[in-house]
């Protein structure tokens, strides 16, 4: 049974929750609007989204507690002089607010639950909040967009009702002077301190999230093999020595995953350089030299456009099996396997999308591969025709590269231009129309190798 307030005022708990939730909702709406206006290239947008989720879940928890309190503690009676329709409108508005305070964060939670990006939700980086179970694990961009639309509609509804609520409260306080607004204002300073304490705890959680890198969710947390790319030189960055390719320091460390081998060739590991030895062809006329790739000095990069601005990225984990002799191009072979989970651009929001099903879909397609079919001399350089496979899309491509080869050490520098949608990457029109992600992607590589035979 509900307890009736005998003082004509809301209880201290109800008052504390009222003002705390009100402050958080206003901050959430303002913060949501601000982060929505930021370009995806903003370095703070990813973190703002994570904090927005944490504060939203906090509002949901407080709103549920407030609802429980309201059901067990009856609100004070409204003034007898108030017209009946106003009493009905006031009570109805309160219950609509309860519904919105619960449904709005639930809609935000649903966005994360159905998003193909699959970014985990961590409450201020302290513990992981599971996805909502109502959708049976289904994820899609269309469903995500629908939930985003619902979330925005509910947020605007709160904003409009909040304005109406404030206007009504001011009317009661300054025109009617009936004490309605006073009934929800805490009587004692310690009650205001209670509201401040809740806000302070949540603010401390936000500071913890920002100050502790380990508290932040990876752009897409997923099960990774426990082993790393053993054959890489850990003392050198993946793009060290690539002098002809512009480098960018993204300030992030990325976990390496051992790439699936493109061929059934034997792998030999050297402490200073990774040696991939391809089993020579059984053709007795084949004399192509086998090369050991120095991954510490080699680089595999990609470039693209987003909202008209160029961005660069790297694949920090790839393997290459190379058999190549300039005098025996008929028997030259090049096989490359790239761990798509290792793609990074230094922008957390962009990087959070890359592993998702709309892009590389690393859960189902952890590697991209290139296998040459022919190599030929063209002018001062070379061209390698072959098949590039990303996800389930296999397309013919031609690599153009120059070669500096002294017979023992060689450096190959080249590129290829791709259309991302040819490989099922970001096919939804919103990536081009709304996010402004260009269709053309440039891939650049610089491979340092030594002859291993």
PDB file of C-alpha atoms in Angstrom, residues 190-372:
ATOM      1  CA  UNK A 190      21.707  17.975   3.221  1.00  0.00           C
ATOM      2  CA  UNK A 191      19.017  16.954   0.764  1.00  0.00           C
ATOM      3  CA  UNK A 192      20.648  19.083  -1.925  1.00  0.00           C
ATOM      4  CA  UNK A 193      23.939  17.523  -0.899  1.00  0.00           C
ATOM      5  CA  UNK A 194      22.391  14.106  -1.541  1.00  0.00           C
ATOM      6  CA  UNK A 195      21.558  15.078  -5.091  1.00  0.00           C
ATOM      7  CA  UNK A 196      25.041  16.534  -5.505  1.00  0.00           C
ATOM      8  CA  UNK A 197      26.587  13.322  -4.179  1.00  0.00           C
ATOM      9  CA  UNK A 198      24.854  11.219  -6.844  1.00  0.00           C
ATOM     10  CA  UNK A 199      26.009  13.574  -9.590  1.00  0.00           C
ATOM     11  CA  UNK A 200      29.523  13.612  -8.100  1.00  0.00           C
ATOM     12  CA  UNK A 201      29.715   9.808  -8.145  1.00  0.00           C
ATOM     13  CA  UNK A 202      28.700   9.718 -11.801  1.00  0.00           C
ATOM     14  CA  UNK A 203      31.149  12.508 -12.617  1.00  0.00           C
ATOM     15  CA  UNK A 204      33.886  10.506 -10.890  1.00  0.00           C
ATOM     16  CA  UNK A 205      32.951   7.537 -13.077  1.00  0.00           C
ATOM     17  CA  UNK A 206      33.337   9.709 -16.172  1.00  0.00           C
ATOM     18  CA  UNK A 207      36.741  10.931 -15.004  1.00  0.00           C
ATOM     19  CA  UNK A 208      37.824   7.357 -14.326  1.00  0.00           C
ATOM     20  CA  UNK A 209      36.792   6.372 -17.837  1.00  0.00           C
ATOM     21  CA  UNK A 210      38.736   9.247 -19.389  1.00  0.00           C
ATOM     22  CA  UNK A 211      41.811   8.827 -17.204  1.00  0.00           C
ATOM     23  CA  UNK A 212      42.186   5.046 -17.445  1.00  0.00           C
ATOM     24  CA  UNK A 213      42.825   3.790 -21.006  1.00  0.00           C
ATOM     25  CA  UNK A 214      42.116   0.241 -19.868  1.00  0.00           C
ATOM     26  CA  UNK A 215      38.580   1.279 -18.901  1.00  0.00           C
ATOM     27  CA  UNK A 216      37.677   2.188 -22.463  1.00  0.00           C
ATOM     28  CA  UNK A 217      36.121  -0.515 -24.620  1.00  0.00           C
ATOM     29  CA  UNK A 218      38.099  -1.524 -27.659  1.00  0.00           C
ATOM     30  CA  UNK A 219      36.436  -0.231 -30.829  1.00  0.00           C
ATOM     31  CA  UNK A 220      35.128  -3.750 -31.269  1.00  0.00           C
ATOM     32  CA  UNK A 221      35.937  -6.213 -28.531  1.00  0.00           C
ATOM     33  CA  UNK A 222      35.916  -9.752 -29.772  1.00  0.00           C
ATOM     34  CA  UNK A 223      37.540 -13.086 -29.069  1.00  0.00           C
ATOM     35  CA  UNK A 224      41.109 -12.937 -30.275  1.00  0.00           C
ATOM     36  CA  UNK A 225      43.578 -15.804 -30.461  1.00  0.00           C
ATOM     37  CA  UNK A 226      45.937 -15.820 -27.503  1.00  0.00           C
ATOM     38  CA  UNK A 227      48.988 -15.862 -29.749  1.00  0.00           C
ATOM     39  CA  UNK A 228      50.378 -12.853 -31.565  1.00  0.00           C
ATOM     40  CA  UNK A 229      52.271 -12.384 -34.790  1.00  0.00           C
ATOM     41  CA  UNK A 230      55.351 -14.209 -33.515  1.00  0.00           C
ATOM     42  CA  UNK A 231      57.444 -13.545 -36.559  1.00  0.00           C
ATOM     43  CA  UNK A 232      57.241  -9.774 -36.248  1.00  0.00           C
ATOM     44  CA  UNK A 233      60.100  -7.781 -34.811  1.00  0.00           C
ATOM     45  CA  UNK A 234      58.509  -6.363 -31.660  1.00  0.00           C
ATOM     46  CA  UNK A 235      61.151  -3.685 -31.326  1.00  0.00           C
ATOM     47  CA  UNK A 236      60.126  -1.947 -34.531  1.00  0.00           C
ATOM     48  CA  UNK A 237      56.753  -0.480 -35.492  1.00  0.00           C
ATOM     49  CA  UNK A 238      54.969  -2.084 -38.390  1.00  0.00           C
ATOM     50  CA  UNK A 239      55.524   0.954 -40.603  1.00  0.00           C
ATOM     51  CA  UNK A 240      59.120   1.710 -39.703  1.00  0.00           C
ATOM     52  CA  UNK A 241      61.430   2.358 -42.628  1.00  0.00           C
ATOM     53  CA  UNK A 242      58.700   3.041 -45.151  1.00  0.00           C
ATOM     54  CA  UNK A 243      60.316   6.258 -46.209  1.00  0.00           C
ATOM     55  CA  UNK A 244      58.305   6.948 -49.321  1.00  0.00           C
ATOM     56  CA  UNK A 245      54.954   6.569 -47.535  1.00  0.00           C
ATOM     57  CA  UNK A 246      53.767   9.379 -45.289  1.00  0.00           C
ATOM     58  CA  UNK A 247      53.501   8.217 -41.685  1.00  0.00           C
ATOM     59  CA  UNK A 248      51.046   9.288 -39.015  1.00  0.00           C
ATOM     60  CA  UNK A 249      51.409   8.696 -35.276  1.00  0.00           C
ATOM     61  CA  UNK A 250      47.977   7.608 -34.102  1.00  0.00           C
ATOM     62  CA  UNK A 251      49.052   7.063 -30.481  1.00  0.00           C
ATOM     63  CA  UNK A 252      47.226   3.747 -30.155  1.00  0.00           C
ATOM     64  CA  UNK A 253      48.517   0.244 -29.626  1.00  0.00           C
ATOM     65  CA  UNK A 254      46.785  -2.478 -31.580  1.00  0.00           C
ATOM     66  CA  UNK A 255      46.613  -6.150 -30.784  1.00  0.00           C
ATOM     67  CA  UNK A 256      48.049  -8.299 -33.527  1.00  0.00           C
ATOM     68  CA  UNK A 257      46.349 -11.494 -34.644  1.00  0.00           C
ATOM     69  CA  UNK A 258      48.247 -14.170 -36.534  1.00  0.00           C
ATOM     70  CA  UNK A 259      46.948 -14.090 -40.102  1.00  0.00           C
ATOM     71  CA  UNK A 260      45.614 -17.148 -41.824  1.00  0.00           C
ATOM     72  CA  UNK A 261      48.226 -18.335 -44.302  1.00  0.00           C
ATOM     73  CA  UNK A 262      47.382 -17.815 -47.973  1.00  0.00           C
ATOM     74  CA  UNK A 263      49.178 -21.007 -49.000  1.00  0.00           C
ATOM     75  CA  UNK A 264      50.302 -24.252 -47.418  1.00  0.00           C
ATOM     76  CA  UNK A 265      53.896 -23.061 -47.567  1.00  0.00           C
ATOM     77  CA  UNK A 266      56.421 -23.715 -44.849  1.00  0.00           C
ATOM     78  CA  UNK A 267      57.202 -20.877 -42.429  1.00  0.00           C
ATOM     79  CA  UNK A 268      60.649 -20.324 -40.967  1.00  0.00           C
ATOM     80  CA  UNK A 269      61.191 -17.773 -38.211  1.00  0.00           C
ATOM     81  CA  UNK A 270      64.361 -15.730 -37.853  1.00  0.00           C
ATOM     82  CA  UNK A 271      64.991 -13.610 -34.757  1.00  0.00           C
ATOM     83  CA  UNK A 272      65.762 -10.494 -36.750  1.00  0.00           C
ATOM     84  CA  UNK A 273      63.386 -10.850 -39.704  1.00  0.00           C
ATOM     85  CA  UNK A 274      60.396 -13.003 -40.464  1.00  0.00           C
ATOM     86  CA  UNK A 275      61.202 -15.556 -43.111  1.00  0.00           C
ATOM     87  CA  UNK A 276      58.384 -16.961 -45.198  1.00  0.00           C
ATOM     88  CA  UNK A 277      59.750 -19.716 -47.426  1.00  0.00           C
ATOM     89  CA  UNK A 278      57.440 -20.782 -50.198  1.00  0.00           C
ATOM     90  CA  UNK A 279      57.875 -24.345 -51.332  1.00  0.00           C
ATOM     91  CA  UNK A 280      59.384 -24.114 -54.805  1.00  0.00           C
ATOM     92  CA  UNK A 281      57.336 -25.317 -57.731  1.00  0.00           C
ATOM     93  CA  UNK A 282      57.887 -28.900 -58.760  1.00  0.00           C
ATOM     94  CA  UNK A 283      58.575 -27.581 -62.238  1.00  0.00           C
ATOM     95  CA  UNK A 284      62.244 -28.443 -62.824  1.00  0.00           C
ATOM     96  CA  UNK A 285      62.676 -25.262 -64.855  1.00  0.00           C
ATOM     97  CA  UNK A 286      61.610 -22.972 -61.990  1.00  0.00           C
ATOM     98  CA  UNK A 287      64.497 -20.977 -60.530  1.00  0.00           C
ATOM     99  CA  UNK A 288      62.621 -18.083 -58.883  1.00  0.00           C
ATOM    100  CA  UNK A 289      64.331 -16.785 -55.761  1.00  0.00           C
ATOM    101  CA  UNK A 290      62.533 -17.045 -52.431  1.00  0.00           C
ATOM    102  CA  UNK A 291      62.518 -13.890 -50.278  1.00  0.00           C
ATOM    103  CA  UNK A 292      62.263 -13.369 -46.522  1.00  0.00           C
ATOM    104  CA  UNK A 293      60.144 -10.344 -45.601  1.00  0.00           C
ATOM    105  CA  UNK A 294      61.348  -7.967 -42.886  1.00  0.00           C
ATOM    106  CA  UNK A 295      58.023  -7.024 -41.303  1.00  0.00           C
ATOM    107  CA  UNK A 296      59.615  -4.526 -38.953  1.00  0.00           C
ATOM    108  CA  UNK A 297      60.635  -2.391 -41.925  1.00  0.00           C
ATOM    109  CA  UNK A 298      57.672  -3.123 -44.180  1.00  0.00           C
ATOM    110  CA  UNK A 299      54.326  -1.341 -44.262  1.00  0.00           C
ATOM    111  CA  UNK A 300      50.826  -1.880 -45.616  1.00  0.00           C
ATOM    112  CA  UNK A 301      48.687   1.249 -45.595  1.00  0.00           C
ATOM    113  CA  UNK A 302      45.411   2.496 -47.000  1.00  0.00           C
ATOM    114  CA  UNK A 303      43.931   5.927 -47.631  1.00  0.00           C
ATOM    115  CA  UNK A 304      40.422   7.212 -48.148  1.00  0.00           C
ATOM    116  CA  UNK A 305      38.175  10.259 -47.883  1.00  0.00           C
ATOM    117  CA  UNK A 306      35.603  11.047 -45.227  1.00  0.00           C
ATOM    118  CA  UNK A 307      33.571  14.252 -45.414  1.00  0.00           C
ATOM    119  CA  UNK A 308      36.050  15.497 -48.003  1.00  0.00           C
ATOM    120  CA  UNK A 309      39.070  15.039 -45.714  1.00  0.00           C
ATOM    121  CA  UNK A 310      41.767  12.459 -46.380  1.00  0.00           C
ATOM    122  CA  UNK A 311      42.479   9.840 -43.741  1.00  0.00           C
ATOM    123  CA  UNK A 312      45.184   7.184 -43.545  1.00  0.00           C
ATOM    124  CA  UNK A 313      45.180   3.760 -41.998  1.00  0.00           C
ATOM    125  CA  UNK A 314      47.448   0.781 -41.539  1.00  0.00           C
ATOM    126  CA  UNK A 315      47.183  -2.982 -41.404  1.00  0.00           C
ATOM    127  CA  UNK A 316      49.614  -3.842 -38.635  1.00  0.00           C
ATOM    128  CA  UNK A 317      49.414  -7.591 -39.232  1.00  0.00           C
ATOM    129  CA  UNK A 318      50.026  -9.238 -42.593  1.00  0.00           C
ATOM    130  CA  UNK A 319      52.138 -12.005 -44.077  1.00  0.00           C
ATOM    131  CA  UNK A 320      53.646 -12.394 -47.546  1.00  0.00           C
ATOM    132  CA  UNK A 321      55.111 -15.363 -49.385  1.00  0.00           C
ATOM    133  CA  UNK A 322      57.269 -14.171 -52.278  1.00  0.00           C
ATOM    134  CA  UNK A 323      59.069 -16.114 -54.971  1.00  0.00           C
ATOM    135  CA  UNK A 324      60.521 -13.682 -57.484  1.00  0.00           C
ATOM    136  CA  UNK A 325      63.384 -13.507 -59.945  1.00  0.00           C
ATOM    137  CA  UNK A 326      63.485 -10.626 -62.468  1.00  0.00           C
ATOM    138  CA  UNK A 327      64.924 -13.053 -64.991  1.00  0.00           C
ATOM    139  CA  UNK A 328      62.214 -15.668 -64.407  1.00  0.00           C
ATOM    140  CA  UNK A 329      58.938 -13.753 -64.107  1.00  0.00           C
ATOM    141  CA  UNK A 330      56.968 -16.667 -65.519  1.00  0.00           C
ATOM    142  CA  UNK A 331      57.499 -18.514 -62.251  1.00  0.00           C
ATOM    143  CA  UNK A 332      57.132 -15.513 -59.926  1.00  0.00           C
ATOM    144  CA  UNK A 333      54.439 -15.841 -57.265  1.00  0.00           C
ATOM    145  CA  UNK A 334      53.199 -13.415 -54.620  1.00  0.00           C
ATOM    146  CA  UNK A 335      50.766 -14.387 -51.883  1.00  0.00           C
ATOM    147  CA  UNK A 336      49.643 -11.968 -49.177  1.00  0.00           C
ATOM    148  CA  UNK A 337      47.332 -12.548 -46.231  1.00  0.00           C
ATOM    149  CA  UNK A 338      46.089  -9.593 -44.186  1.00  0.00           C
ATOM    150  CA  UNK A 339      44.509  -9.762 -40.748  1.00  0.00           C
ATOM    151  CA  UNK A 340      41.588  -7.369 -41.153  1.00  0.00           C
ATOM    152  CA  UNK A 341      41.205  -6.980 -37.392  1.00  0.00           C
ATOM    153  CA  UNK A 342      44.525  -5.130 -37.428  1.00  0.00           C
ATOM    154  CA  UNK A 343      43.136  -2.234 -39.517  1.00  0.00           C
ATOM    155  CA  UNK A 344      43.347   1.100 -37.727  1.00  0.00           C
ATOM    156  CA  UNK A 345      43.173   4.765 -38.659  1.00  0.00           C
ATOM    157  CA  UNK A 346      43.859   6.435 -35.310  1.00  0.00           C
ATOM    158  CA  UNK A 347      40.233   7.578 -35.030  1.00  0.00           C
ATOM    159  CA  UNK A 348      38.317   5.523 -32.467  1.00  0.00           C
ATOM    160  CA  UNK A 349      34.875   6.170 -33.901  1.00  0.00           C
ATOM    161  CA  UNK A 350      35.940   5.220 -37.430  1.00  0.00           C
ATOM    162  CA  UNK A 351      37.927   2.239 -36.160  1.00  0.00           C
ATOM    163  CA  UNK A 352      34.906   1.023 -34.183  1.00  0.00           C
ATOM    164  CA  UNK A 353      33.038   0.541 -37.472  1.00  0.00           C
ATOM    165  CA  UNK A 354      35.746  -1.254 -39.450  1.00  0.00           C
ATOM    166  CA  UNK A 355      35.453  -4.677 -37.749  1.00  0.00           C
ATOM    167  CA  UNK A 356      31.650  -4.717 -38.042  1.00  0.00           C
ATOM    168  CA  UNK A 357      29.595  -6.745 -40.479  1.00  0.00           C
ATOM    169  CA  UNK A 358      29.081  -3.773 -42.801  1.00  0.00           C
ATOM    170  CA  UNK A 359      32.819  -3.435 -43.291  1.00  0.00           C
ATOM    171  CA  UNK A 360      35.414  -6.171 -42.746  1.00  0.00           C
ATOM    172  CA  UNK A 361      33.134  -8.464 -40.700  1.00  0.00           C
ATOM    173  CA  UNK A 362      36.153  -9.806 -38.856  1.00  0.00           C
ATOM    174  CA  UNK A 363      34.159 -12.375 -36.898  1.00  0.00           C
ATOM    175  CA  UNK A 364      33.279 -14.272 -40.056  1.00  0.00           C
ATOM    176  CA  UNK A 365      36.093 -13.135 -42.360  1.00  0.00           C
ATOM    177  CA  UNK A 366      39.266 -12.510 -40.322  1.00  0.00           C
ATOM    178  CA  UNK A 367      41.592 -12.327 -43.324  1.00  0.00           C
ATOM    179  CA  UNK A 368      41.828 -10.755 -46.750  1.00  0.00           C
ATOM    180  CA  UNK A 369      44.096 -12.418 -49.317  1.00  0.00           C
ATOM    181  CA  UNK A 370      45.863 -11.625 -52.547  1.00  0.00           C
ATOM    182  CA  UNK A 371      47.282 -14.325 -54.810  1.00  0.00           C
ATOM    183  CA  UNK A 372      49.106 -13.434 -57.990  1.00  0.00           C
TER     184      UNK A 372
END
